[in-house]
Amino acid sequence: MIQLYGSPFSTCTRKVLMTLLETGTPYQLNVIDFAQREHKTEPHVSRQPFGQVPAIDDDGFVLFESRAICRYLSAKANDALVPTSLRERALMDQWSSVEQSNVSPHAMKFIYHYVFKRAQEDAVLDAARASLELAFAALSKPLATQPFLVGDKLTIADIGHMPYLELLPTTPMQASLDKFPHVVAWSSRLRERETWRKIAGR
Ligand SMILES: N[C@@H](CCC(=O)N[C@@H](CS)C(=O)NCC(=O)O)C(=O)O
């Protein structure tokens, strides 16, 4: 059985949890206690050299980096969450890169400030808001005509955005999100999936 090392509140762990649930992969979550700094000490740093979560151990095969883990888990499940055609796979990779570069770092500024209470300067939040609005405008284009980022099937690219779509509406970014109805509709569809509701505890 897949051993997952992470925290149920960590955004990156949540991507892996959703992938595990969407693929019906049996797993065991081993909670890494941040308060005890377990993420920065052995045995965790042998699994994840940067002292971060998540990491998995699949029968002795250890893997870290949430997006790589999601790809691996999907591949193990007959690539359930990856499109079959070359061009659709390329589009999935494109939107995953957008999540990694244009969404996650900026969304985390709001999440640090408003959810985890790690204060960010106003200028940092303003810059993050501008970057996120640019990303939401880009995401709106495919979402105007299809339910998911790549056609009509959930892929890893959608899953990657989920932790941010769950938490940003609890911050002042809600006002920005409201300017992008296709993003809001996509977010609602994803947030209502049974798998995500389980992760979010709803
Ligand atoms: N690129 C890594 C990022 C992992 C990451 O930033 N994890 C956070 C929790 S979501 C963490 O462990 N933070 C603690 C730290 O950096 O000390 C991934 O996608 O797995």
Coordinates of N, CA and C in Angstrom, one line a residue, residues 107-121 125 167 170-172:
A107 N -0.9 32.6 -5.0 CA -2.0 32.2 -4.1 C -1.4 32.0 -2.7
M108 N -0.2 31.4 -2.6 CA 0.3 31.1 -1.3 C 0.6 32.4 -0.5
K109 N 0.8 33.5 -1.1 CA 1.0 34.8 -0.4 C -0.3 35.1 0.4
F110 N -1.4 34.9 -0.3 CA -2.7 35.2 0.4 C -3.0 34.1 1.4
I111 N -2.7 32.9 1.1 CA -2.9 31.8 2.1 C -2.0 32.0 3.3
Y112 N -0.8 32.3 3.1 CA 0.1 32.6 4.3 C -0.5 33.7 5.2
H113 N -0.9 34.8 4.5 CA -1.3 36.0 5.3 C -2.7 35.7 6.0
Y114 N -3.6 35.2 5.2 CA -5.0 35.2 5.8 C -5.4 33.8 6.4
V115 N -4.7 32.8 6.0 CA -5.1 31.4 6.6 C -4.1 31.0 7.6
F116 N -2.8 31.1 7.3 CA -1.8 30.6 8.2 C -1.2 31.8 9.1
K117 N -1.7 33.0 8.9 CA -1.4 34.2 9.7 C 0.1 34.4 9.7
R118 N 0.7 34.2 8.6 CA 2.1 34.7 8.4 C 2.1 35.9 7.6
A119 N 2.3 37.1 8.3 CA 2.0 38.4 7.7 C 2.9 38.6 6.4
Q120 N 2.2 39.1 5.4 CA 2.9 39.5 4.1 C 2.7 41.0 4.0
E121 N 3.7 41.7 3.4 CA 3.5 43.1 3.2 C 2.5 43.4 2.1
L125 N 1.2 41.5 -1.4 CA -0.2 41.0 -1.7 C -0.7 41.7 -2.9
L167 N -9.0 27.6 -0.8 CA -8.6 28.5 0.3 C -8.8 30.0 -0.2
T170 N -11.6 32.2 0.9 CA -11.7 32.7 2.3 C -10.8 33.9 2.6
T171 N -10.3 34.5 1.5 CA -9.4 35.6 1.6 C -10.0 36.8 0.7
P172 N -9.5 38.0 0.8 CA -10.0 39.0 -0.1 C -9.8 38.7 -1.6

